[in-house]
Amino acid sequence: MILNLCSGEQMNRWMTMKNLMLEDTGTPRSDRICARFSADGRFVATGSADTSIKLFEVSKIKQMLLPEAKDGPVRPIIRTYYDHIQDTHNVRSVSFHPSGDFLLAGSMYVTASKDGAIRLWDGITANCVRSITAAHGTAEATSAIFTKDHRFILSCGKDSTIKLWEVGSGRLIKQYLGAMHTQLRCQAIFNETEEFILSIDELSNEIVIWDAITTEKVAKWPSNHVGAPRWLEHSPIESAFISCGTDRSVRFWK
């Protein structure tokens, strides 16, 4: 977890990333609200305001970054699910089962709350095993994720800060500043090696990258969404990620 200093090659990678639009339906309530990669990085699932869930094949998305294939246009969407069609609320979160066969939530989890607290829960007993109150002052905590070794939690809040916490003690380890997020429920996420942190600057509509060790900003790009993205999701196996916007578009970055 975040042990090695970033190489020049890794730094250059952030400067040369490409992105493309995967979807822009242009229909009401079709905003892509959330996205998740499968554990093997082969698929991406997105959840929408229209209650649909779409499954993309990453290898086909990568083909779209190349010149037009002779066989015609590439179609990366391989499944569309409408099991939430009777629901009155948006699909706000989607996740792959560890086996890779199902889409559902996990059992050991951390939550970010509107009251500004970060809480760690035991999925078996349903007990809160640690609470970090006022993690983002009086502002809403908008996201919280574990590091791969479960020793730390990365949180984001509407106080425009990103923070790294130690699970065992609840102690603040690092803080990442320099991006404005006060309106949307923005996220902070790691790249696949946990050497970098990605989040959104609402004011400039940019995706911002920090060095996880030094806390310094190392890159930023225009999001190419109309309005700041509402969701970021990084591949677990390679330098690629997805952004979902309020403009009803999904973008793949590689």
Coordinates of N, CA and C in Angstrom, one line a residue:
M1 N 0.8 -1.2 0.0 CA 0.0 0.0 0.0 C 0.9 1.2 0.0
I2 N 0.9 2.0 -1.1 CA 1.6 3.3 -1.2 C 3.0 3.3 -0.6
L3 N 3.8 2.3 -1.0 CA 5.1 2.3 -0.4 C 6.2 2.8 -1.3
N4 N 6.1 2.7 -2.6 CA 7.2 3.0 -3.6 C 6.9 4.4 -4.1
L5 N 8.1 5.2 -4.3 CA 8.0 6.5 -4.9 C 7.6 6.3 -6.4
C6 N 6.9 7.3 -7.0 CA 6.5 7.2 -8.4 C 7.6 7.3 -9.3
S7 N 7.7 6.5 -10.3 CA 8.7 6.6 -11.4 C 8.4 7.6 -12.4
G8 N 9.4 8.1 -13.1 CA 9.2 9.0 -14.2 C 8.2 8.5 -15.2
E9 N 8.3 7.2 -15.5 CA 7.4 6.6 -16.5 C 6.0 6.7 -16.0
Q10 N 5.8 6.4 -14.8 CA 4.4 6.5 -14.2 C 3.9 8.0 -14.3
M11 N 4.8 8.9 -14.0 CA 4.4 10.3 -14.0 C 4.0 10.7 -15.5
N12 N 4.8 10.3 -16.4 CA 4.5 10.6 -17.8 C 3.2 10.0 -18.3
R13 N 2.8 8.9 -17.7 CA 1.6 8.2 -18.1 C 0.4 9.1 -17.9
W14 N 0.4 9.9 -16.8 CA -0.7 10.8 -16.6 C -0.8 11.9 -17.6
M15 N 0.4 12.3 -18.2 CA 0.4 13.4 -19.1 C -0.1 13.0 -20.5
T16 N -0.2 11.7 -20.8 CA -0.5 11.3 -22.2 C -1.8 10.5 -22.3
M17 N -2.6 10.5 -21.3 CA -3.9 9.7 -21.3 C -4.8 10.2 -22.4
K18 N -5.5 9.3 -23.0 CA -6.6 9.7 -24.0 C -7.9 9.3 -23.4
N19 N -9.0 10.0 -23.9 CA -10.3 9.6 -23.4 C -11.3 9.6 -24.6
L20 N -12.4 8.9 -24.4 CA -13.4 8.9 -25.5 C -14.8 8.7 -24.8
M21 N -15.8 9.2 -25.5 CA -17.2 9.0 -25.0 C -17.7 7.7 -25.4
L22 N -18.2 6.9 -24.4 CA -18.8 5.6 -24.6 C -20.3 5.7 -24.9
E23 N -20.9 6.7 -24.3 CA -22.4 6.7 -24.4 C -22.9 8.1 -24.1
D24 N -23.9 8.6 -24.9 CA -24.6 9.8 -24.7 C -25.9 9.7 -25.2
T25 N -26.9 9.2 -24.4 CA -28.2 8.8 -25.0 C -29.0 10.0 -25.3
G26 N -28.8 11.1 -24.5 CA -29.6 12.3 -24.8 C -31.0 12.2 -24.3
T27 N -31.4 11.2 -23.6 CA -32.8 11.1 -23.2 C -32.9 11.5 -21.7
P28 N -34.1 11.9 -21.3 CA -34.3 12.3 -19.9 C -34.0 11.1 -19.0
R29 N -33.5 11.4 -17.8 CA -33.2 10.5 -16.7 C -32.3 9.4 -17.2
S30 N -31.4 9.6 -18.1 CA -30.4 8.6 -18.6 C -29.0 8.9 -18.1
D31 N -28.9 9.8 -17.1 CA -27.6 10.1 -16.5 C -26.9 8.8 -16.0
R32 N -25.7 8.6 -16.3 CA -24.9 7.5 -15.8 C -24.4 8.0 -14.4
I33 N -24.9 7.4 -13.3 CA -24.6 7.9 -12.0 C -23.4 7.2 -11.4
C34 N -23.2 5.9 -11.7 CA -22.1 5.2 -11.0 C -21.5 4.2 -12.0
A35 N -20.3 3.7 -11.7 CA -19.6 2.7 -12.5 C -18.7 1.9 -11.6
R36 N -18.5 0.6 -12.1 CA -17.6 -0.3 -11.3 C -16.9 -1.2 -12.3
F37 N -15.6 -1.4 -12.1 CA -14.9 -2.4 -12.9 C -15.0 -3.8 -12.2
S38 N -15.0 -4.9 -13.0 CA -14.9 -6.2 -12.4 C -13.5 -6.4 -11.8
A39 N -13.3 -7.4 -10.9 CA -12.0 -7.6 -10.3 C -10.9 -7.9 -11.3
D40 N -11.3 -8.5 -12.4 CA -10.2 -8.9 -13.4 C -10.0 -7.8 -14.4
G41 N -10.8 -6.7 -14.3 CA -10.6 -5.6 -15.2 C -11.2 -5.8 -16.6
R42 N -11.9 -6.9 -16.8 CA -12.4 -7.2 -18.2 C -13.8 -6.4 -18.5
F43 N -14.5 -6.1 -17.5 CA -15.8 -5.5 -17.7 C -16.0 -4.2 -16.8
V44 N -16.9 -3.4 -17.3 CA -17.4 -2.2 -16.5 C -18.9 -2.2 -16.5
A45 N -19.5 -2.0 -15.3 CA -20.9 -1.9 -15.2 C -21.2 -0.5 -14.8
T46 N -22.3 0.1 -15.4 CA -22.7 1.5 -15.1 C -24.2 1.4 -14.6
G47 N -24.5 2.3 -13.6 CA -25.9 2.4 -13.2 C -26.4 3.8 -13.6
S48 N -27.7 3.9 -13.8 CA -28.3 5.1 -14.4 C -29.5 5.6 -13.7
A49 N -29.8 6.9 -13.9 CA -31.0 7.5 -13.4 C -32.2 6.9 -14.0
D50 N -32.1 6.3 -15.1 CA -33.3 5.6 -15.7 C -33.5 4.2 -15.2
T51 N -32.8 3.8 -14.2 CA -32.8 2.5 -13.5 C -32.1 1.4 -14.3
S52 N -31.5 1.7 -15.4 CA -30.9 0.6 -16.2 C -29.4 0.4 -15.7
I53 N -28.9 -0.8 -15.9 CA -27.5 -1.2 -15.7 C -26.9 -1.7 -17.0
K54 N -25.8 -1.1 -17.4 CA -25.2 -1.5 -18.7 C -23.8 -2.1 -18.4
L55 N -23.5 -3.2 -19.1 CA -22.3 -3.9 -19.0 C -21.4 -3.7 -20.2
F56 N -20.2 -3.1 -20.0 CA -19.3 -2.9 -21.1 C -18.1 -3.9 -21.1
E57 N -17.6 -4.2 -22.3 CA -16.4 -5.1 -22.3 C -15.2 -4.2 -22.6
V58 N -14.2 -4.2 -21.7 CA -13.1 -3.3 -21.7 C -12.3 -3.5 -23.0
S59 N -12.1 -4.7 -23.4 CA -11.3 -4.9 -24.6 C -11.9 -4.3 -25.9
K60 N -13.2 -4.2 -25.9 CA -13.9 -3.5 -27.0 C -13.8 -2.0 -26.9
I61 N -13.8 -1.5 -25.7 CA -13.6 -0.1 -25.5 C -12.2 0.3 -26.0
K62 N -11.2 -0.5 -25.7 CA -9.8 -0.2 -26.1 C -9.7 -0.2 -27.6
Q63 N -10.5 -1.0 -28.3 CA -10.5 -1.0 -29.8 C -11.0 0.3 -30.3
M64 N -11.9 1.0 -29.6 CA -12.4 2.3 -30.0 C -11.4 3.4 -29.9
L65 N -10.3 3.1 -29.2 CA -9.2 4.1 -29.1 C -8.3 4.0 -30.4
L66 N -8.4 2.9 -31.1 CA -7.6 2.7 -32.3 C -8.3 3.2 -33.5
P67 N -7.6 3.3 -34.7 CA -8.3 3.7 -35.9 C -9.4 2.8 -36.3
E68 N -10.4 3.3 -37.0 CA -11.6 2.5 -37.4 C -11.3 1.1 -37.9
A69 N -11.9 0.1 -37.3 CA -11.6 -1.3 -37.8 C -12.3 -1.6 -39.1
K70 N -11.8 -2.5 -39.9 CA -12.3 -2.8 -41.2 C -13.7 -3.5 -41.0
D71 N -13.9 -4.1 -39.9 CA -15.1 -4.9 -39.7 C -16.3 -4.0 -39.3
G72 N -16.1 -2.7 -39.2 CA -17.2 -1.8 -38.8 C -17.0 -1.2 -37.4
P73 N -18.0 -0.5 -37.0 CA -17.9 0.2 -35.6 C -17.9 -0.9 -34.5
V74 N -17.2 -0.6 -33.4 CA -17.1 -1.5 -32.3 C -18.3 -1.1 -31.3
R75 N -18.9 -2.2 -30.8 CA -20.0 -2.0 -29.9 C -19.6 -2.6 -28.5
P76 N -19.2 -1.7 -27.6 CA -18.7 -2.2 -26.3 C -19.8 -2.6 -25.3
I77 N -21.0 -2.2 -25.5 CA -22.1 -2.6 -24.6 C -22.5 -4.0 -24.9
I78 N -22.4 -4.9 -24.0 CA -22.7 -6.3 -24.3 C -24.0 -6.8 -23.5
R79 N -24.4 -6.0 -22.5 CA -25.7 -6.4 -21.8 C -26.3 -5.1 -21.3
T80 N -27.6 -5.1 -21.2 CA -28.4 -4.0 -20.5 C -29.4 -4.7 -19.7
Y81 N -29.4 -4.3 -18.4 CA -30.3 -4.9 -17.4 C -31.3 -3.9 -17.0
Y82 N -32.6 -4.4 -16.8 CA -33.7 -3.5 -16.4 C -34.4 -4.0 -15.2
D83 N -33.7 -4.7 -14.3 CA -34.3 -5.3 -13.2 C -34.8 -4.3 -12.1
H84 N -34.3 -3.1 -12.2 CA -34.8 -2.0 -11.3 C -35.9 -1.2 -12.0
I85 N -36.5 -1.7 -13.0 CA -37.4 -0.9 -13.8 C -38.7 -0.4 -12.9
Q86 N -39.0 -1.2 -11.9 CA -40.1 -0.9 -11.1 C -39.7 0.1 -9.9
D87 N -38.4 0.3 -9.8 CA -38.0 1.2 -8.7 C -38.2 2.6 -9.0
T88 N -38.4 3.4 -8.0 CA -38.7 4.9 -8.2 C -37.4 5.7 -8.0
H89 N -36.3 5.0 -7.6 CA -35.1 5.8 -7.3 C -34.0 5.3 -8.3
N90 N -33.0 6.2 -8.4 CA -31.9 5.9 -9.3 C -31.0 4.7 -8.8
V91 N -30.3 4.1 -9.7 CA -29.3 3.1 -9.4 C -28.1 3.9 -9.0
R92 N -27.8 4.0 -7.7 CA -26.7 4.9 -7.2 C -25.4 4.2 -6.9
S93 N -25.4 2.9 -6.9 CA -24.2 2.1 -6.7 C -24.3 0.8 -7.3
V94 N -23.2 0.3 -7.9 CA -23.1 -1.0 -8.5 C -21.7 -1.6 -8.2
S95 N -21.7 -2.9 -7.9 CA -20.4 -3.6 -7.6 C -20.5 -5.0 -8.0
F96 N -19.3 -5.6 -8.4 CA -19.2 -7.0 -8.8 C -19.0 -7.9 -7.6
H97 N -19.6 -9.0 -7.6 CA -19.4 -10.0 -6.6 C -17.9 -10.5 -6.8
P98 N -17.2 -10.9 -5.7 CA -15.8 -11.3 -5.8 C -15.6 -12.5 -6.8
S99 N -16.7 -13.3 -7.0 CA -16.5 -14.4 -7.9 C -16.6 -13.9 -9.4
G100 N -17.1 -12.7 -9.6 CA -17.1 -12.1 -10.9 C -18.4 -12.5 -11.6
D101 N -19.3 -13.3 -11.0 CA -20.5 -13.7 -11.7 C -21.7 -12.9 -11.4
F102 N -21.7 -12.1 -10.4 CA -22.9 -11.4 -10.0 C -22.6 -9.9 -9.7
L103 N -23.6 -9.1 -9.8 CA -23.5 -7.7 -9.4 C -24.2 -7.5 -8.1
L104 N -23.5 -7.2 -7.0 CA -24.1 -6.9 -5.7 C -23.1 -6.3 -4.8
A105 N -23.6 -5.9 -3.6 CA -22.8 -5.2 -2.6 C -22.0 -6.2 -1.8
G106 N -20.9 -5.7 -1.2 CA -20.1 -6.5 -0.3 C -20.6 -6.6 1.1
S107 N -19.9 -7.4 2.0 CA -20.4 -7.6 3.3 C -19.6 -6.8 4.4
M108 N -18.4 -6.5 4.1 CA -17.5 -5.7 5.0 C -17.4 -4.3 4.4
Y109 N -17.8 -3.3 5.0 CA -17.9 -2.1 4.3 C -17.6 -0.8 5.2
V110 N -17.4 0.3 4.5 CA -17.2 1.6 5.1 C -18.2 2.5 4.5
T111 N -18.7 3.4 5.3 CA -19.7 4.4 4.8 C -19.3 5.8 5.1
A112 N -19.7 6.7 4.2 CA -19.5 8.1 4.3 C -20.8 8.8 4.5
S113 N -21.0 9.6 5.5 CA -22.3 10.1 5.9 C -22.5 11.6 5.7
K114 N -23.7 12.0 5.6 CA -24.1 13.4 5.4 C -23.7 14.2 6.6
D115 N -23.6 13.5 7.8 CA -23.2 14.2 9.0 C -21.7 14.4 9.1
G116 N -21.0 14.1 8.1 CA -19.5 14.3 8.1 C -18.7 13.1 8.6
A117 N -19.4 12.1 9.1 CA -18.7 11.0 9.7 C -18.3 9.9 8.7
I118 N -17.2 9.2 9.1 CA -16.8 7.9 8.3 C -17.0 6.8 9.3
R119 N -17.7 5.7 8.9 CA -18.0 4.6 9.8 C -17.6 3.3 9.1
L120 N -17.0 2.4 9.9 CA -16.6 1.1 9.5 C -17.6 0.1 10.1
W121 N -18.1 -0.8 9.3 CA -19.2 -1.7 9.7 C -18.8 -3.2 9.5
D122 N -19.2 -4.0 10.5 CA -19.1 -5.4 10.3 C -20.3 -5.9 9.6
G123 N -20.2 -6.5 8.4 CA -21.3 -6.9 7.7 C -22.0 -8.1 8.2
I124 N -21.3 -8.9 9.1 CA -21.9 -10.1 9.7 C -22.8 -9.7 10.9
T125 N -22.3 -8.8 11.8 CA -23.0 -8.5 13.0 C -23.8 -7.2 12.9
A126 N -23.6 -6.5 11.8 CA -24.2 -5.2 11.5 C -23.8 -4.1 12.6
N127 N -22.7 -4.3 13.2 CA -22.3 -3.4 14.2 C -21.3 -2.4 13.6
C128 N -21.3 -1.2 14.1 CA -20.3 -0.2 13.7 C -19.1 -0.4 14.6
V129 N -18.0 -0.7 14.0 CA -16.8 -1.1 14.8 C -15.8 0.1 14.9
R130 N -16.0 1.2 14.1 CA -15.2 2.4 14.3 C -16.0 3.6 13.7
S131 N -16.0 4.7 14.3 CA -16.6 5.9 13.8 C -15.6 7.0 13.9
I132 N -15.4 7.7 12.8 CA -14.5 8.9 12.7 C -15.5 10.1 12.6
T133 N -15.9 10.7 13.7 CA -16.8 11.8 13.6 C -16.2 13.0 13.1
A134 N -17.0 13.9 12.5 CA -16.5 15.1 11.9 C -15.2 14.9 11.1
A135 N -15.2 13.9 10.3 CA -14.0 13.6 9.4 C -13.8 14.7 8.5
H136 N -14.9 15.4 8.0 CA -14.7 16.5 7.2 C -15.4 17.7 7.8
G137 N -15.2 17.9 9.1 CA -15.7 19.0 9.8 C -17.3 18.9 9.9
T138 N -17.9 20.0 9.5 CA -19.4 20.0 9.5 C -19.9 19.7 8.1
A139 N -19.0 19.5 7.2 CA -19.4 19.2 5.8 C -19.7 17.7 5.6
E140 N -20.5 17.4 4.6 CA -20.8 16.1 4.2 C -19.6 15.3 3.8
A141 N -19.5 14.1 4.3 CA -18.5 13.1 3.7 C -19.1 12.4 2.6
T142 N -18.5 12.5 1.4 CA -19.2 12.0 0.2 C -18.7 10.7 -0.4
S143 N -17.5 10.2 0.1 CA -17.1 8.9 -0.4 C -16.0 8.4 0.6
A144 N -15.9 7.1 0.7 CA -14.9 6.4 1.6 C -14.6 5.0 1.0
I145 N -13.3 4.7 0.8 CA -12.9 3.4 0.3 C -11.7 2.9 1.1
F146 N -11.6 1.6 1.1 CA -10.4 0.9 1.7 C -9.3 0.9 0.8
T147 N -8.1 0.9 1.3 CA -6.9 0.5 0.5 C -6.9 -1.0 0.4
K148 N -6.1 -1.6 -0.5 CA -6.2 -3.0 -0.7 C -5.9 -3.9 0.5
D149 N -5.0 -3.3 1.4 CA -4.7 -4.1 2.6 C -5.6 -3.8 3.7
H150 N -6.6 -3.0 3.5 CA -7.7 -2.7 4.5 C -7.1 -2.0 5.7
R151 N -5.9 -1.4 5.6 CA -5.3 -0.7 6.8 C -5.6 0.7 6.8
F152 N -6.1 1.3 5.7 CA -6.4 2.7 5.6 C -7.7 2.9 4.8
I153 N -8.3 4.1 5.0 CA -9.5 4.5 4.4 C -9.2 5.9 3.7
L154 N -9.6 6.0 2.5 CA -9.5 7.3 1.7 C -10.9 7.9 1.7
S155 N -11.0 9.1 2.2 CA -12.3 9.8 2.2 C -12.3 11.1 1.4
C156 N -13.5 11.5 1.0 CA -13.7 12.8 0.3 C -14.9 13.5 0.9
G157 N -14.8 14.8 1.0 CA -15.9 15.6 1.6 C -16.2 16.9 0.9
K158 N -17.4 17.4 1.2 CA -17.8 18.7 0.6 C -17.0 19.9 1.2
D159 N -16.0 19.6 2.1 CA -15.1 20.7 2.5 C -13.9 20.9 1.6
S160 N -14.0 20.2 0.4 CA -12.9 20.3 -0.6 C -11.6 19.7 -0.1
T161 N -11.7 18.7 0.7 CA -10.5 17.9 1.2 C -10.7 16.5 0.9
I162 N -9.5 15.8 0.7 CA -9.4 14.4 0.6 C -8.5 13.9 1.7
K163 N -8.9 12.9 2.4 CA -8.1 12.5 3.6 C -7.8 11.0 3.6
L164 N -6.7 10.6 4.2 CA -6.3 9.2 4.4 C -6.2 8.9 5.9
W165 N -7.0 7.9 6.3 CA -7.2 7.6 7.7 C -6.6 6.2 8.0
E166 N -6.1 6.0 9.2 CA -5.6 4.7 9.6 C -6.8 4.0 10.3
V167 N -7.2 2.8 9.8 CA -8.3 2.1 10.3 C -8.2 1.8 11.8
G168 N -7.0 1.3 12.2 CA -6.9 0.8 13.6 C -7.1 1.9 14.6
S169 N -6.6 3.1 14.3 CA -6.6 4.2 15.3 C -7.6 5.3 15.0
G170 N -8.0 5.4 13.7 CA -8.8 6.5 13.3 C -8.0 7.7 13.1
R171 N -6.7 7.6 13.1 CA -5.8 8.8 13.0 C -5.7 9.3 11.5
L172 N -5.7 10.6 11.4 CA -5.5 11.2 10.1 C -4.1 11.1 9.7
I173 N -3.8 10.5 8.5 CA -2.4 10.2 8.0 C -2.0 11.3 7.0
K174 N -2.8 11.5 6.0 CA -2.4 12.5 5.0 C -3.7 13.3 4.6
Q175 N -3.4 14.4 4.0 CA -4.5 15.3 3.4 C -4.1 15.8 2.1
Y176 N -5.1 15.8 1.1 CA -4.8 16.2 -0.2 C -5.7 17.4 -0.6
L177 N -5.1 18.5 -0.9 CA -5.8 19.8 -1.1 C -5.6 20.3 -2.6
G178 N -6.4 21.3 -2.9 CA -6.2 22.0 -4.2 C -7.3 21.7 -5.2
A179 N -8.4 21.1 -4.8 CA -9.5 20.8 -5.7 C -10.8 21.2 -5.0
M180 N -11.7 21.9 -5.7 CA -12.9 22.4 -5.1 C -14.0 21.4 -5.3
H181 N -14.6 20.9 -4.2 CA -15.8 20.1 -4.4 C -16.7 20.3 -3.1
T182 N -17.8 21.1 -3.4 CA -18.7 21.5 -2.4 C -20.2 21.3 -2.7
Q183 N -20.5 20.9 -3.9 CA -21.8 20.7 -4.4 C -22.2 19.2 -4.6
L184 N -21.4 18.6 -5.5 CA -21.6 17.2 -5.9 C -21.1 16.2 -4.9
R185 N -21.6 15.0 -4.9 CA -21.1 13.9 -4.0 C -19.8 13.4 -4.7
C186 N -18.8 14.1 -4.7 CA -17.6 13.7 -5.4 C -16.8 12.6 -4.7
Q187 N -16.0 11.9 -5.5 CA -15.2 10.8 -4.9 C -13.8 11.1 -5.0
A188 N -13.0 10.3 -4.2 CA -11.6 10.3 -4.3 C -11.3 8.8 -4.4
I189 N -10.4 8.4 -5.4 CA -10.1 7.0 -5.7 C -8.6 6.8 -5.9
F190 N -8.2 5.6 -5.7 CA -6.8 5.3 -6.1 C -6.7 4.8 -7.5
N191 N -5.5 4.9 -8.1 CA -5.2 4.2 -9.3 C -4.9 2.7 -9.0
E192 N -4.6 1.9 -9.9 CA -4.4 0.5 -9.7 C -3.3 0.1 -8.8
T193 N -2.3 0.9 -8.7 CA -1.1 0.6 -7.8 C -1.2 1.3 -6.5
E194 N -2.2 2.2 -6.3 CA -2.4 3.0 -5.1 C -1.3 4.0 -4.9
E195 N -0.6 4.4 -6.0 CA 0.5 5.4 -5.9 C -0.1 6.8 -6.2
F196 N -1.3 6.8 -6.8 CA -1.9 8.1 -7.2 C -3.3 8.1 -6.7
I197 N -3.9 9.4 -6.5 CA -5.2 9.6 -6.1 C -5.9 10.5 -7.1
L198 N -7.1 10.1 -7.5 CA -7.9 10.9 -8.5 C -9.1 11.5 -7.9
S199 N -9.5 12.7 -8.3 CA -10.7 13.3 -7.8 C -11.1 14.4 -8.8
I200 N -12.1 15.2 -8.5 CA -12.7 16.2 -9.3 C -12.6 17.6 -8.7
D201 N -12.3 18.5 -9.6 CA -12.4 19.9 -9.2 C -13.6 20.5 -9.9
E202 N -14.7 20.7 -9.1 CA -16.0 21.2 -9.7 C -15.8 22.6 -10.3
L203 N -15.0 23.5 -9.7 CA -14.9 24.8 -10.2 C -14.3 24.9 -11.6
S204 N -13.2 24.1 -11.8 CA -12.6 24.1 -13.1 C -13.0 23.0 -14.1
N205 N -13.9 22.1 -13.5 CA -14.4 20.9 -14.3 C -13.2 20.1 -14.8
E206 N -12.3 19.8 -13.9 CA -11.1 19.1 -14.2 C -11.0 17.8 -13.4
I207 N -10.3 16.8 -13.9 CA -9.9 15.6 -13.1 C -8.5 15.9 -12.6
V208 N -8.3 15.7 -11.3 CA -7.0 16.1 -10.7 C -6.4 14.8 -10.1
I209 N -5.0 14.8 -10.2 CA -4.3 13.6 -9.8 C -3.2 14.1 -8.7
W210 N -3.2 13.4 -7.6 CA -2.2 13.6 -6.6 C -1.2 12.5 -6.4
D211 N 0.0 12.7 -6.0 CA 0.9 11.7 -5.6 C 0.5 11.3 -4.2
A212 N 0.2 10.0 -4.0 CA -0.4 9.5 -2.8 C 0.6 9.7 -1.6
I213 N 1.9 9.7 -1.9 CA 2.9 9.8 -0.8 C 3.2 11.2 -0.4
T214 N 3.5 12.0 -1.4 CA 3.9 13.4 -1.2 C 2.7 14.4 -1.0
T215 N 1.5 14.0 -1.5 CA 0.3 14.7 -1.5 C 0.3 15.9 -2.5
E216 N 1.3 15.9 -3.4 CA 1.4 17.0 -4.4 C 0.6 16.6 -5.6
K217 N 0.0 17.7 -6.2 CA -0.7 17.5 -7.5 C 0.3 17.3 -8.6
V218 N 0.0 16.2 -9.4 CA 1.0 15.9 -10.5 C 0.4 16.0 -11.8
A219 N -0.9 16.1 -11.9 CA -1.6 16.3 -13.3 C -3.0 16.7 -13.1
K220 N -3.6 17.3 -14.1 CA -5.0 17.7 -14.2 C -5.4 17.8 -15.6
W221 N -6.6 17.4 -16.0 CA -7.1 17.5 -17.3 C -8.5 18.0 -17.3
P222 N -8.9 18.7 -18.4 CA -10.4 19.0 -18.6 C -11.1 17.7 -18.6
S223 N -12.3 17.6 -18.0 CA -13.0 16.3 -17.9 C -13.7 16.0 -19.2
N224 N -13.9 17.0 -20.1 CA -14.6 16.8 -21.4 C -16.1 16.5 -21.2
H225 N -16.6 16.6 -19.9 CA -18.0 16.5 -19.7 C -18.6 17.9 -19.6
V226 N -19.9 18.0 -19.9 CA -20.6 19.3 -19.7 C -21.0 19.3 -18.2
G227 N -20.2 20.1 -17.4 CA -20.4 20.0 -16.0 C -19.4 19.0 -15.4
A228 N -19.1 19.2 -14.1 CA -18.1 18.2 -13.5 C -18.7 16.8 -13.4
P229 N -17.9 15.8 -13.6 CA -18.3 14.4 -13.5 C -18.8 14.1 -12.1
R230 N -19.7 13.2 -12.0 CA -20.3 12.8 -10.7 C -19.7 11.5 -10.2
W231 N -18.9 10.8 -11.0 CA -18.4 9.5 -10.6 C -17.1 9.2 -11.3
L232 N -16.1 8.6 -10.6 CA -14.9 8.1 -11.2 C -14.7 6.7 -10.7
E233 N -14.2 5.8 -11.6 CA -13.9 4.5 -11.2 C -12.6 4.0 -12.0
H234 N -11.6 3.6 -11.2 CA -10.4 3.2 -11.8 C -10.3 1.6 -12.0
S235 N -9.7 1.2 -13.1 CA -9.5 -0.2 -13.3 C -8.6 -0.8 -12.2
P236 N -8.8 -2.0 -11.8 CA -8.0 -2.6 -10.7 C -6.7 -3.2 -11.3
I237 N -6.5 -3.3 -12.6 CA -5.4 -4.0 -13.2 C -4.5 -3.1 -14.1
E238 N -5.0 -1.9 -14.6 CA -4.2 -1.2 -15.5 C -4.5 0.3 -15.4
S239 N -3.7 1.1 -16.1 CA -3.9 2.6 -16.0 C -5.1 3.1 -16.9
A240 N -6.3 2.8 -16.5 CA -7.5 3.2 -17.2 C -8.6 3.5 -16.2
F241 N -9.4 4.4 -16.5 CA -10.6 4.7 -15.6 C -11.8 5.2 -16.4
I242 N -12.9 5.2 -15.7 CA -14.2 5.6 -16.2 C -14.6 6.9 -15.5
S243 N -15.2 7.8 -16.2 CA -15.9 9.0 -15.6 C -17.3 9.0 -16.1
C244 N -18.3 9.3 -15.2 CA -19.7 9.5 -15.5 C -20.1 10.9 -15.2
G245 N -20.9 11.5 -16.2 CA -21.2 12.9 -16.0 C -22.7 13.1 -15.9
T246 N -23.0 14.3 -15.4 CA -24.4 14.8 -15.4 C -24.9 15.1 -16.8
D247 N -24.0 15.1 -17.7 CA -24.4 15.4 -19.1 C -24.8 14.1 -19.9
R248 N -25.1 13.0 -19.1 CA -25.6 11.7 -19.6 C -24.5 11.0 -20.4
S249 N -23.2 11.3 -20.2 CA -22.2 10.6 -20.9 C -21.3 9.8 -20.0
V250 N -20.6 8.8 -20.6 CA -19.6 8.0 -19.9 C -18.4 8.1 -20.7
R251 N -17.2 8.3 -20.1 CA -16.0 8.4 -20.8 C -15.0 7.4 -20.2
F252 N -14.2 6.8 -21.2 CA -13.1 5.9 -20.9 C -11.8 6.6 -21.1
W253 N -10.9 6.5 -20.0 CA -9.6 7.2 -20.1 C -8.5 6.1 -20.0
K254 N -7.6 6.2 -20.9 CA -6.5 5.2 -21.0 C -5.2 5.9 -21.5

